[in-house]
CSV table of C-alpha atoms in Angstrom, one decimal:
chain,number,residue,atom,x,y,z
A,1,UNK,CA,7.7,16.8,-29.6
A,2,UNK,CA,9.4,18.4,-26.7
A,3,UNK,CA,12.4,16.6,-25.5
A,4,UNK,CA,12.1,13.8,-22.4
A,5,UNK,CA,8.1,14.0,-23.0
A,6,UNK,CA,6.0,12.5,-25.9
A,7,UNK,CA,2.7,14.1,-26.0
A,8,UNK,CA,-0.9,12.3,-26.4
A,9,UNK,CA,-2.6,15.5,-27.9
A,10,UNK,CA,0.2,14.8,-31.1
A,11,UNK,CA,-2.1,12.6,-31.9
A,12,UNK,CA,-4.7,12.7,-35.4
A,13,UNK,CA,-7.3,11.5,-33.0
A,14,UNK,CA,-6.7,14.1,-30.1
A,15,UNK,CA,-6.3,17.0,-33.3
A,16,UNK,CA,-9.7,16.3,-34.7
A,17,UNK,CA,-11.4,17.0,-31.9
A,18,UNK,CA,-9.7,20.1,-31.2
A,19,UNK,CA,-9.9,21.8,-34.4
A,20,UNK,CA,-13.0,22.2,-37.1
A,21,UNK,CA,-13.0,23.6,-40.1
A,22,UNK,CA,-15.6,26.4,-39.2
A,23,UNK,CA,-13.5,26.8,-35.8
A,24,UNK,CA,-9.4,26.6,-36.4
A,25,UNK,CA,-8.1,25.1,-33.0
A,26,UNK,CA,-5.2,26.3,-31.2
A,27,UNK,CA,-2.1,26.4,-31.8
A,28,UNK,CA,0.7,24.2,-30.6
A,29,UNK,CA,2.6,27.2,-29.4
A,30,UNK,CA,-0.8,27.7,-27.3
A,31,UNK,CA,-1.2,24.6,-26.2
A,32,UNK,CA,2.1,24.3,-25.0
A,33,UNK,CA,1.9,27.3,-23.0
A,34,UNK,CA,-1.0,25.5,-21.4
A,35,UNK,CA,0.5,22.3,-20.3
A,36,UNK,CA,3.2,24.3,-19.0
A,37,UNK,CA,1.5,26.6,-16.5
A,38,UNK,CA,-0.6,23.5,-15.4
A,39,UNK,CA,2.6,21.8,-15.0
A,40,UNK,CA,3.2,24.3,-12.4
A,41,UNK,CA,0.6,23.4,-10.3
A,42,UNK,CA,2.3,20.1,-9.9
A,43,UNK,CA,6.1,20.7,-9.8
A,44,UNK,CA,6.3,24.8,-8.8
A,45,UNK,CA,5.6,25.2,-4.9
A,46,UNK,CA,5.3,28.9,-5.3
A,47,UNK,CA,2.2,27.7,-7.2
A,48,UNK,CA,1.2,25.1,-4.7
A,49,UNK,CA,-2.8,26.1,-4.6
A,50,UNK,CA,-3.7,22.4,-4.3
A,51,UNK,CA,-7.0,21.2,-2.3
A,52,UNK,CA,-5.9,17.8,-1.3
A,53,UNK,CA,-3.6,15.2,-0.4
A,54,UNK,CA,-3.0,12.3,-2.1
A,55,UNK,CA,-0.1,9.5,0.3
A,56,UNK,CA,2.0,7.9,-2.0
A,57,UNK,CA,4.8,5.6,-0.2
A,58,UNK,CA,4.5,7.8,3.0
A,59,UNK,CA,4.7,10.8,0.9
A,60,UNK,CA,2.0,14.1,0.6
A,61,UNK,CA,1.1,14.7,-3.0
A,62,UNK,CA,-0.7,17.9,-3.4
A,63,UNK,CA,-3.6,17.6,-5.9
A,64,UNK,CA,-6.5,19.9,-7.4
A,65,UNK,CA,-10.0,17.8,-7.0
A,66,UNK,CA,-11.1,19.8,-9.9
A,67,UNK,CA,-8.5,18.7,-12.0
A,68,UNK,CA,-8.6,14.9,-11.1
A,69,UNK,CA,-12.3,15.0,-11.1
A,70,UNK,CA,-12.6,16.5,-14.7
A,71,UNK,CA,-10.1,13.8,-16.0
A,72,UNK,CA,-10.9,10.9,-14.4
A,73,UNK,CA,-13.9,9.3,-13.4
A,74,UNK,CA,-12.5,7.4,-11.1
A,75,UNK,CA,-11.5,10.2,-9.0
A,76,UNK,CA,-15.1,11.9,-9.8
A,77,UNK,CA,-16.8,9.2,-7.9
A,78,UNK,CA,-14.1,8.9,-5.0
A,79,UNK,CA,-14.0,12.4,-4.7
A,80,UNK,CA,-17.9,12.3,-4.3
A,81,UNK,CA,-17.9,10.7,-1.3
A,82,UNK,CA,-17.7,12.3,2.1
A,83,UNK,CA,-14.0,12.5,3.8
A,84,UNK,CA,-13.5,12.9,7.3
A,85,UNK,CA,-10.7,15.6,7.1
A,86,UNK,CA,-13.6,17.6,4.9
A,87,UNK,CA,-16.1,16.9,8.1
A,88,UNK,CA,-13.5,18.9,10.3
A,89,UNK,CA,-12.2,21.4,7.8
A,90,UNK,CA,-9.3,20.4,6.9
A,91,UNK,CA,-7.6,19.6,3.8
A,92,UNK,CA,-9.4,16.0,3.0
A,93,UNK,CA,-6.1,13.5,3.1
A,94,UNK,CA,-6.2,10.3,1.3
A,95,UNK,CA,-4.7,7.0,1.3
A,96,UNK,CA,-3.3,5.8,-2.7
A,97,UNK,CA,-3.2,2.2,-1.0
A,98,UNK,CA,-6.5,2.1,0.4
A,99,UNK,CA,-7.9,3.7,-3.5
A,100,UNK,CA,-5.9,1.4,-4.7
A,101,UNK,CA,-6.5,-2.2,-3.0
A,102,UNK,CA,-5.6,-4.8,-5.7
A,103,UNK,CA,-1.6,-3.7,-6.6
A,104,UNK,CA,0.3,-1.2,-5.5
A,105,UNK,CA,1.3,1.8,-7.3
A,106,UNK,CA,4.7,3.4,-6.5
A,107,UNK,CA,5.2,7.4,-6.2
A,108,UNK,CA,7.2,7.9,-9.1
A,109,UNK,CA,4.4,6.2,-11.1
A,110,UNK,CA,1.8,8.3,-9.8
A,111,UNK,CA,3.4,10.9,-10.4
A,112,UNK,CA,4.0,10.3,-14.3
A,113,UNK,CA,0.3,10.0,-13.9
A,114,UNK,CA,-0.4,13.3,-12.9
A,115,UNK,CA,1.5,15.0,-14.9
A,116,UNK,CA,-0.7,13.0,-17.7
A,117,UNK,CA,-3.5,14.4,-16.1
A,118,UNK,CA,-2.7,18.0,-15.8
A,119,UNK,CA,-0.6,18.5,-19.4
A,120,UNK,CA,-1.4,15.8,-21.6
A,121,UNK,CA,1.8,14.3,-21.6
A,122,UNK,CA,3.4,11.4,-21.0
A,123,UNK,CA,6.7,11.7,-19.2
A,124,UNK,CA,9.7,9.6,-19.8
A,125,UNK,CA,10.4,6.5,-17.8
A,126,UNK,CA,12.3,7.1,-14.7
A,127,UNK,CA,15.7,5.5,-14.9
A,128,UNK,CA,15.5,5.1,-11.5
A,129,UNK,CA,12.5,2.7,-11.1
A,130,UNK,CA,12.3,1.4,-14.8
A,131,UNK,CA,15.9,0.1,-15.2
A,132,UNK,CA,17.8,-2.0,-13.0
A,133,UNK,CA,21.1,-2.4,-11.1
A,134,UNK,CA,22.6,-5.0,-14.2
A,135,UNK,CA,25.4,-2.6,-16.2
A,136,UNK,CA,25.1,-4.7,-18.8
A,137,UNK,CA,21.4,-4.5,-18.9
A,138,UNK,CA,20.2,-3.2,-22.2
A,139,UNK,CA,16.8,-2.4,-19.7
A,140,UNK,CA,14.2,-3.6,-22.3
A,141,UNK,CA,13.4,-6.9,-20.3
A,142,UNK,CA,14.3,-6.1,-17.1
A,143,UNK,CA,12.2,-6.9,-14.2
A,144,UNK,CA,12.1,-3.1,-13.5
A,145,UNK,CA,11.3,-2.5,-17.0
A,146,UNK,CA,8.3,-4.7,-16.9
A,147,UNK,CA,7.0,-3.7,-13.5
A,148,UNK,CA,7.0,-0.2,-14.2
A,149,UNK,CA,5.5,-0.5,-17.6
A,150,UNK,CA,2.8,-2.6,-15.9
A,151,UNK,CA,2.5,-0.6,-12.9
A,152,UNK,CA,1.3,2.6,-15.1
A,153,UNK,CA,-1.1,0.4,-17.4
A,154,UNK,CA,-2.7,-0.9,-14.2
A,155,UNK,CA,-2.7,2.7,-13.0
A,156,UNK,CA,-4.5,4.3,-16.0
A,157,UNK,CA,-6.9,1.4,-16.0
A,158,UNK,CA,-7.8,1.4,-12.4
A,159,UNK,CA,-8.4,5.7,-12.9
A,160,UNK,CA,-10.3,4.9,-15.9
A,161,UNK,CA,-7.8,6.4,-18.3
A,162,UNK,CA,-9.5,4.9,-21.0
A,163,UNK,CA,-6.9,6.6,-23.7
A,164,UNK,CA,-4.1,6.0,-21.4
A,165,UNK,CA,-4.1,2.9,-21.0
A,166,UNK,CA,-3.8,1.9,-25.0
A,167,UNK,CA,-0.3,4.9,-25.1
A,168,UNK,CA,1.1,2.8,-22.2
A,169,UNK,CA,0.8,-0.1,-24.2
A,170,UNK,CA,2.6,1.0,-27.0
A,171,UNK,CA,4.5,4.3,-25.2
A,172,UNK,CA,6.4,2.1,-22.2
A,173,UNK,CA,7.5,-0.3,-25.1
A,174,UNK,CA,9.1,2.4,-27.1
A,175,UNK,CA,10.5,3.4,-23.7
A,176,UNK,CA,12.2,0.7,-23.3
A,177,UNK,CA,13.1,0.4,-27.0
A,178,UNK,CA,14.6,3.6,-27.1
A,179,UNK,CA,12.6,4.5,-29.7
A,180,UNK,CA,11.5,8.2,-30.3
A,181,UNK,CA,8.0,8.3,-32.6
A,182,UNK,CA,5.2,9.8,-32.3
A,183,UNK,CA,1.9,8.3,-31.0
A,184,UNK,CA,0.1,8.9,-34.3
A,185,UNK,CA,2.4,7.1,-36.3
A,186,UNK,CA,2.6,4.2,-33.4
A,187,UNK,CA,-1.3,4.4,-34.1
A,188,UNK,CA,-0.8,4.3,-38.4
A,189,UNK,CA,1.8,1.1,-37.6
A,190,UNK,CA,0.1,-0.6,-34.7
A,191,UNK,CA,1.5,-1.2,-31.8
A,192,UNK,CA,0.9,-5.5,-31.3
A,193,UNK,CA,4.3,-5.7,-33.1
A,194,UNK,CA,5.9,-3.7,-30.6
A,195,UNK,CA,4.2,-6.0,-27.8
A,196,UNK,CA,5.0,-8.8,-29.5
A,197,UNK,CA,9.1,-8.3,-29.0
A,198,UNK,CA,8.3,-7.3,-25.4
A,199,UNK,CA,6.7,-10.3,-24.4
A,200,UNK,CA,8.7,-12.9,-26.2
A,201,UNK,CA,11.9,-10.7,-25.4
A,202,UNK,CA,11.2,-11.4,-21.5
A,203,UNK,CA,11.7,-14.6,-19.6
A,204,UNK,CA,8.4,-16.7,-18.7
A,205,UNK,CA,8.7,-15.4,-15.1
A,206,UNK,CA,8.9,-11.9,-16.2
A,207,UNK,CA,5.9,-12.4,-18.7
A,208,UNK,CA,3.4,-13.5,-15.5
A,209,UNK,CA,3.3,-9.9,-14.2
A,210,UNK,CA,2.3,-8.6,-18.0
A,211,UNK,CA,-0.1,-11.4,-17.8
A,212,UNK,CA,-1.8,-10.4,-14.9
A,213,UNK,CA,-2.0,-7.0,-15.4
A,214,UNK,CA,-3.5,-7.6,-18.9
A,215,UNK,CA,-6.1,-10.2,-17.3
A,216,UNK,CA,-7.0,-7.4,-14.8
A,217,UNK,CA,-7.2,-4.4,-17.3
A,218,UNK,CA,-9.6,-7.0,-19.6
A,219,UNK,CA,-6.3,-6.1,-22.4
A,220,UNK,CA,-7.9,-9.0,-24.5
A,221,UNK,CA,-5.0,-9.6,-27.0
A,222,UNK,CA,-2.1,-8.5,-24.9
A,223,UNK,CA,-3.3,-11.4,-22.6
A,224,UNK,CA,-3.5,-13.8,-25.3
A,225,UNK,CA,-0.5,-13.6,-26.3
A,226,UNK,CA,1.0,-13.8,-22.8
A,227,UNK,CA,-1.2,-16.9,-22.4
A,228,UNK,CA,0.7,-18.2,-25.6
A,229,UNK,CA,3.9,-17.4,-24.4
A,230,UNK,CA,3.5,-19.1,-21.0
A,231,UNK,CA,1.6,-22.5,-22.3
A,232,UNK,CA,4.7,-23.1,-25.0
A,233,UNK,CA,7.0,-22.2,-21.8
A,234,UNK,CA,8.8,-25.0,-19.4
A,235,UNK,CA,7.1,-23.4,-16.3
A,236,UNK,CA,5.9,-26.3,-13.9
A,237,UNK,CA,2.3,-26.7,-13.3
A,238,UNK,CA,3.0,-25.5,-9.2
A,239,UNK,CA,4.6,-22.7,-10.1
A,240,UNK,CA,1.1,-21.3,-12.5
A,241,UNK,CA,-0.8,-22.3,-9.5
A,242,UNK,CA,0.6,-20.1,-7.3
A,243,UNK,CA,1.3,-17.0,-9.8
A,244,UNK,CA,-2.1,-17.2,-11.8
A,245,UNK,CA,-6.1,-16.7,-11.6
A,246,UNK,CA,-7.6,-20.1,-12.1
A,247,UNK,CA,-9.5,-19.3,-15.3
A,248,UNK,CA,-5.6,-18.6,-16.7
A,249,UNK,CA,-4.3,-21.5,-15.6
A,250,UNK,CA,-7.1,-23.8,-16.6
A,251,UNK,CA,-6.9,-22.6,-20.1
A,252,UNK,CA,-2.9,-23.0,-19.6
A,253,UNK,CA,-3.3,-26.5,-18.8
A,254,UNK,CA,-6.0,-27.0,-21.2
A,255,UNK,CA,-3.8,-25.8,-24.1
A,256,UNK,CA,-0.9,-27.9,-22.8
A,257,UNK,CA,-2.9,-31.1,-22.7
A,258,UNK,CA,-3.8,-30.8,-26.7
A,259,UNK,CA,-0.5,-30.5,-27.3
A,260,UNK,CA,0.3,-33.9,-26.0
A,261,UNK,CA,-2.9,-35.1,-27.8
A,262,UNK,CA,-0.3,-37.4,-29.2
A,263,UNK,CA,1.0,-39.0,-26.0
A,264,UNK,CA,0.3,-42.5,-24.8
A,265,UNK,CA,-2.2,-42.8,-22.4
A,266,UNK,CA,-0.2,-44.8,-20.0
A,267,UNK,CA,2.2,-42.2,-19.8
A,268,UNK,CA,-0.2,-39.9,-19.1
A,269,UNK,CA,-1.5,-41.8,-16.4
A,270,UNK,CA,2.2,-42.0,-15.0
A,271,UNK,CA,2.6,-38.6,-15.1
A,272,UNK,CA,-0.5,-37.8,-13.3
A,273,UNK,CA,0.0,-40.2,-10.5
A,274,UNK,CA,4.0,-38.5,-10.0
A,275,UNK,CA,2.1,-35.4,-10.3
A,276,UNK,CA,-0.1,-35.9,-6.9
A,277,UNK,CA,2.4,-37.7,-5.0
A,278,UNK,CA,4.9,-33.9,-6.3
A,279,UNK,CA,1.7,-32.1,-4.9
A,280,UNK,CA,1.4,-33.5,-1.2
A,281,UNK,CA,4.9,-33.0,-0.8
A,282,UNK,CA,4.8,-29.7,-1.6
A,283,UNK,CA,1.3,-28.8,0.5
A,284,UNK,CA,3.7,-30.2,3.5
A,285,UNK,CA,6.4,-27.7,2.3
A,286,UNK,CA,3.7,-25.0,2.4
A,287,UNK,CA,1.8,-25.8,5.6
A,288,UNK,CA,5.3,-25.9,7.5
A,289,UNK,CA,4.5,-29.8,8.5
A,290,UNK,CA,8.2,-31.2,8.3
A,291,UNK,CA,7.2,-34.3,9.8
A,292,UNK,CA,4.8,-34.8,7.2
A,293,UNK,CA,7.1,-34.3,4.4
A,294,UNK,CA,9.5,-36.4,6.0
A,295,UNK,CA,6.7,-39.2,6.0
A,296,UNK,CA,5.5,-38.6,2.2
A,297,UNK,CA,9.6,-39.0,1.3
A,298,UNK,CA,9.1,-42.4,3.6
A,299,UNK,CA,6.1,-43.4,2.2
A,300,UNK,CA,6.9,-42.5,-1.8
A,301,UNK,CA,9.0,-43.6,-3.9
A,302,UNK,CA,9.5,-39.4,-4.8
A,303,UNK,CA,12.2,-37.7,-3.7
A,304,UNK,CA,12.6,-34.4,-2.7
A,305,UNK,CA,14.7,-33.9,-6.3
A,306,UNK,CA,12.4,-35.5,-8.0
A,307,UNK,CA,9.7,-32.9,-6.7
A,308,UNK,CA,12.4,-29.9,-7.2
A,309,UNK,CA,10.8,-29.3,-3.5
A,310,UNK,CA,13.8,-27.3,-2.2
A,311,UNK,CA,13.2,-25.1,-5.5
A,312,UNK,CA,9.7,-24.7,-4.1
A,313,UNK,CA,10.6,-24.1,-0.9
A,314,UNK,CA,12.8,-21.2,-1.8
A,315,UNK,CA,10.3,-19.4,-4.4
A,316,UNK,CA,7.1,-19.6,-1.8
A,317,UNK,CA,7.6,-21.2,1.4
A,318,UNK,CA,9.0,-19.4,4.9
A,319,UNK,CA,13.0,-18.8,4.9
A,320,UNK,CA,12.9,-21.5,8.4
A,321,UNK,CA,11.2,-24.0,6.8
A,322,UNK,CA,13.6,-23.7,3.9
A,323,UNK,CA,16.6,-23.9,6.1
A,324,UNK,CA,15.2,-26.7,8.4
A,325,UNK,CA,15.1,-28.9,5.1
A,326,UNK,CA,18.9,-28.1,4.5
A,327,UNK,CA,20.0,-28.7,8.2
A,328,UNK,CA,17.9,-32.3,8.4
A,329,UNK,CA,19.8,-33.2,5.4
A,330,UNK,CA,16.8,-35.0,3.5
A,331,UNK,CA,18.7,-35.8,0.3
A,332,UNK,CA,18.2,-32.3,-1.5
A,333,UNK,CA,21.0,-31.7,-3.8
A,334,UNK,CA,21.1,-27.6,-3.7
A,335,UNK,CA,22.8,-27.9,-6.9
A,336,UNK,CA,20.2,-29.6,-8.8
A,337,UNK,CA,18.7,-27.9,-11.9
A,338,UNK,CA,15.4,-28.0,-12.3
A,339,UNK,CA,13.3,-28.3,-15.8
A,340,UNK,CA,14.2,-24.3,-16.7
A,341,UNK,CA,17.7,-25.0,-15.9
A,342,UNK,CA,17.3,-23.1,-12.3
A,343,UNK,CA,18.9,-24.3,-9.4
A,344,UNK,CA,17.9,-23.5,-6.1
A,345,UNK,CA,20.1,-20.2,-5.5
A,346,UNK,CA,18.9,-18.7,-8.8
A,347,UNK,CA,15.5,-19.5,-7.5
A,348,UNK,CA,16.2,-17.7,-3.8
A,349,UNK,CA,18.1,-14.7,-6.2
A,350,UNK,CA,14.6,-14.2,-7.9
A,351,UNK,CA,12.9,-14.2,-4.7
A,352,UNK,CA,15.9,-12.0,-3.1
A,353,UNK,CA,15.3,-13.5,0.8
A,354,UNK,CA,19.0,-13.2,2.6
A,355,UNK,CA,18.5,-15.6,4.7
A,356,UNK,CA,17.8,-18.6,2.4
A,357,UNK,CA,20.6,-17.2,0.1
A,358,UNK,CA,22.7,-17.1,2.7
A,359,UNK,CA,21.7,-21.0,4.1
A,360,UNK,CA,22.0,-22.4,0.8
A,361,UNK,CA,25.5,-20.7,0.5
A,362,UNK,CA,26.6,-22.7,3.7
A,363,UNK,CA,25.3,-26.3,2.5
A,364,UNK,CA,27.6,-25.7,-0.6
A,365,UNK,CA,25.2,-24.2,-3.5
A,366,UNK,CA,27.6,-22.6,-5.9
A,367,UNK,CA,27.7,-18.9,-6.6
A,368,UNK,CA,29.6,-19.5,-10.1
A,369,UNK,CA,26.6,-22.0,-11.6
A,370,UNK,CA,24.9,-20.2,-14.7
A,371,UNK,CA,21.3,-21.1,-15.9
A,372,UNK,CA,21.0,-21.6,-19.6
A,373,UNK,CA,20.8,-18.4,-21.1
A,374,UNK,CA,24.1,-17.3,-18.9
A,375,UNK,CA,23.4,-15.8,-16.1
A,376,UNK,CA,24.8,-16.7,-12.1
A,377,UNK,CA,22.5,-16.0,-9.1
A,378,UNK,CA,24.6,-12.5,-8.4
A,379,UNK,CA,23.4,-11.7,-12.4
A,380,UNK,CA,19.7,-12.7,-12.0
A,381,UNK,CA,19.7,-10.8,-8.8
A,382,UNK,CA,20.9,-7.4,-10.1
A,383,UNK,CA,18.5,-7.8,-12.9
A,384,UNK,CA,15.4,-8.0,-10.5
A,385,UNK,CA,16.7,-4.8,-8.4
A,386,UNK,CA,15.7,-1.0,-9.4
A,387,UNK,CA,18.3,1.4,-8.8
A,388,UNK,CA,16.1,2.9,-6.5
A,389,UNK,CA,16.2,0.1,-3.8
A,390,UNK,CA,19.5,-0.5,-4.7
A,391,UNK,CA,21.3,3.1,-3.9
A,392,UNK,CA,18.5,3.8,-1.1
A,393,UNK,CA,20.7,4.9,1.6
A,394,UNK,CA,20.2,3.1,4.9
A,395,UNK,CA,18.7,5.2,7.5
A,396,UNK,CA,19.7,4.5,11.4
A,397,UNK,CA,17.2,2.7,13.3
A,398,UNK,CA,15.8,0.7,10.1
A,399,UNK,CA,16.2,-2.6,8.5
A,400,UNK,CA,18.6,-2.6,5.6
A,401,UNK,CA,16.6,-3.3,2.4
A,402,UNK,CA,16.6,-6.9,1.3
A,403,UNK,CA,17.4,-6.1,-2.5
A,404,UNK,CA,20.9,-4.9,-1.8
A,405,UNK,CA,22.0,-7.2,1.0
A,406,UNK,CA,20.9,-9.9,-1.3
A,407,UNK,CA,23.4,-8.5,-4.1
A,408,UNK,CA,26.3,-7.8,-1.6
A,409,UNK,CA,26.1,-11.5,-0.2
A,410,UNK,CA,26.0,-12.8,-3.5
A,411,UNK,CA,29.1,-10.4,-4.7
A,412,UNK,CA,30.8,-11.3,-1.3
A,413,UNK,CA,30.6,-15.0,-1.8
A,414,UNK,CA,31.8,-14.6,-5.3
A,415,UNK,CA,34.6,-12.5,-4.2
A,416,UNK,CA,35.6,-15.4,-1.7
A,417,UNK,CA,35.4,-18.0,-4.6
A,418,UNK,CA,39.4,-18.6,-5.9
A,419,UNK,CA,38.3,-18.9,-9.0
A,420,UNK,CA,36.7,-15.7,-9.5
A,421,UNK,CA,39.3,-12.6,-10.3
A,422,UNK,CA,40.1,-9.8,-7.8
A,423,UNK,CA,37.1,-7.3,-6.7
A,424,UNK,CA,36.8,-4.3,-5.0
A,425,UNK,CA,37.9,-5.1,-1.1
A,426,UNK,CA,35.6,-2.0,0.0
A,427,UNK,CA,33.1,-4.1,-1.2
A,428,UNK,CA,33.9,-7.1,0.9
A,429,UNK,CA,34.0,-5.0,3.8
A,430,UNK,CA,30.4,-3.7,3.3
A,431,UNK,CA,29.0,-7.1,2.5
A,432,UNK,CA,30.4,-8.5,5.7
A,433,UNK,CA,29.4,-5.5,7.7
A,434,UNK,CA,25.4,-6.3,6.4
A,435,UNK,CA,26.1,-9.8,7.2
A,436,UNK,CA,27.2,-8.9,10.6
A,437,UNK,CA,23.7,-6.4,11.0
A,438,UNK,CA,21.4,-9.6,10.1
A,439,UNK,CA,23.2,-12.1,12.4
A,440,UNK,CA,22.4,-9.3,15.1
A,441,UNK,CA,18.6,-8.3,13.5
A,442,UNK,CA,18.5,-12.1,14.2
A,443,UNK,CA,20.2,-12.5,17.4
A,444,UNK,CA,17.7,-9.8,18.7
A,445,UNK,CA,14.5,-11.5,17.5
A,446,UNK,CA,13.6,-8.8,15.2
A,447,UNK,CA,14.7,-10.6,11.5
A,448,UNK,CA,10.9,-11.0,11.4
A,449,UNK,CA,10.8,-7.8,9.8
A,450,UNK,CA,12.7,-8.2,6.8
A,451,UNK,CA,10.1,-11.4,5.8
């Protein structure tokens, strides 16, 4: 196995179908030589003989149809089909997002996929998109971890990498495992095991993107076990709603009902009538109606705590509304922890929106409040950020990516706090100079293009 790659054609599987006994296959020597001058094609521009263009995240990927075609039937079909660059002779030019309508699929993701495609091999996990900003992030739960892990499945399954799809499963896992074996012996052991710690290792959130990506990719017991995983979980019924497909959640909900088989009816009944009341107040949340909301808190005997609205309002609903709630002071505590032991800035840290961080932060939600398993909002926020976006440097004329202005308000406010030790002052100055840049993105009408 040659180092940073772990090859498919290792495989029993793959080596049967090379080799017989009436016609010895080649060699590994040979076949290494092979998947290194294709590599070429992909990585060498003195051997840049591609046909067409494939934009990933604004950038030209040179690609040989032939290649694609002969590997993926996916990219048979497309490539099929008349292209209007190929009507005027040029090199035909294609769109990844407009192939690729249903998720999107980031360039360093493709290109792991291409290089699949041309050699056989699968390349190792990009630190820079698979791990996140967290130094004391082991990486193997990580919202980075999981998205890029899920990213590549959803990749090989939308190309119709049939093989690739079932070495993602079990290949990203090792990734992120740091585990070094080889696919035939992940095929002698099975990889469910493997799964198994990924999914349960990951917080309920995290396990909705693995979900959905298993649901889409028809991944029938990857998706049952996520489906465990989320029924047994504290998740609230609004927040399924808005994450899953309604088949999902109705067999959520289902399995959650027999387990309160045992539950007096009454109860139930109780439950079900807080539940609708919870539901309207949230719609009015949602449809920005505050003078609706402010009507339903009249009208009920449910409060805006009660319905962990302003949690709502922070995880889905537009960064105004959220801050109109907090200036007409309707009783929210922005303290309050909701069932998973969230309050609302852990819930704005997950969404990483500035300027409900940053409102929250001036009615008084503490920085320093940890959920259960330990973590503060600056912790959770660093956890849900790639280094990528994280060390992007900002280019003149743009907007300021919202994953690290998040983290330097957060590390700003915690700097301010007395009872946090000494940081780094150059870091004080850079989060106040991003603070500054937003008040004026604001001040100018334009903050509409960081939401």
């Amino acid at each position: 196995m040659e180092s940073g790659h772990e090859s498919f054609a290792a495989s029993s599987n793959v080596s049967n179908e090379c080799s017989s006994p009436q016609e010895p296959g080649p060699s590994v020597d040979h076949l290494s030589n092979l998947c290194g001058s294709l590599e070429k094609l992909l990585f060498n521009p003195e051997y840049n003989y591609s046909d067409t263009e494939i934009v990933v995240e604004g950038i030209d990927v040179g690609v040989n149809r032939c290649i694609l075609a002969a590997r993926s039937q996916f990219f048979h079909e497309k490539f099929k089909e008349q292209n209007e660059n190929s009507l005027k002779n040029e090199k035909p030019k294609y769109l990844l997002k407009d192939l690729v309508r249903v998720a999107s699929i980031g360039y360093e993701v493709f290109m792991v996929l291409l290089n699949y495609l041309y050699t056989g091999k699968i390349k190792s996990s990009p630190s820079e998109v698979s791990s996140c900003v967290d130094n004391a992030c082991a990486h193997d739960a990580c919202r980075p971890a999981i998205n890029y892990a899920v990213e590549l499945m959803y990749a090989s399954s939308t190309f119709q990498i049939k093989e690739l799809v079932m070495v993602v499963e079990m290949n990203s896992v090792c990734h992120m495992y740091s585990l070094r074996l080889e696919i035939n012996i992940l095929l002698e052991l099975g990889y469910q095991r493997y799964l198994d710690k990924f999914v349960d290792k990951a917080t309920p959130e995290d396990v909705i993107p693995i979900l959905l990506v298993a649901f889409h990719c028809k991944s029938n017991q990857l998706l049952e076990h996520c489906i465990q995983r989320v029924a047994q979980s504290d998740l609230d019924n609004a927040t399924l709603e808005k994450e899953l497909p309604h088949e999902v959640l109705t067999d959520i909900k289902s399995r959650r009902l027999k387990s309160r088989q045992g539950t007096e009816q009454e109860s139930l009944e109780e439950d079900s009538l807080s539940e609708k009341r919870i539901r309207r107040i949230l719609k009015a949340l949602e449809s920005d109606d505050i003078e609706l909301l402010t009507l339903l808190l009249e009208e009920s005997n449910v409060t805006l705590n009660d319905a962990c609205a302003l949690h709502y309002a922070a995880a889905y609903c537009n960064s105004k509304v959220v801050n109109e709630v907090l200036e007409l002071g309707l009783g929210a505590d922005v303290n309050l922890q909701n069932s998973r032991g969230y309050n609302v800035l852990h819930v704005a840290a997950r969404r990483k929106e500035p300027s409900i961080i940053m409102g929250l932060l001036a009615k008084g939600a503490s920085v320093l409040d940890t959920t259960r398993d330990g973590h503060t909002a600056l912790s959770i926020c660093r956890r849900l950020t790639r280094l990528k976006d994280y060390n992007d440097p900002p280019e003149q004329g743009k907007v300021t990516n919202k994953d690290r202005l998040c983290i330097d308000v957060l590390e700003r406010e915690m700097i301010r706090n007395p009872m946090i030790g000494s940081m780094s002052s150059s870091s004080l100055v850079l989060a106040d100079e991003l603070l500054m840049r937003l008040l004026l993105f604001e001040n100018r009408g334009n903050y509409v293009k960081l939401c």
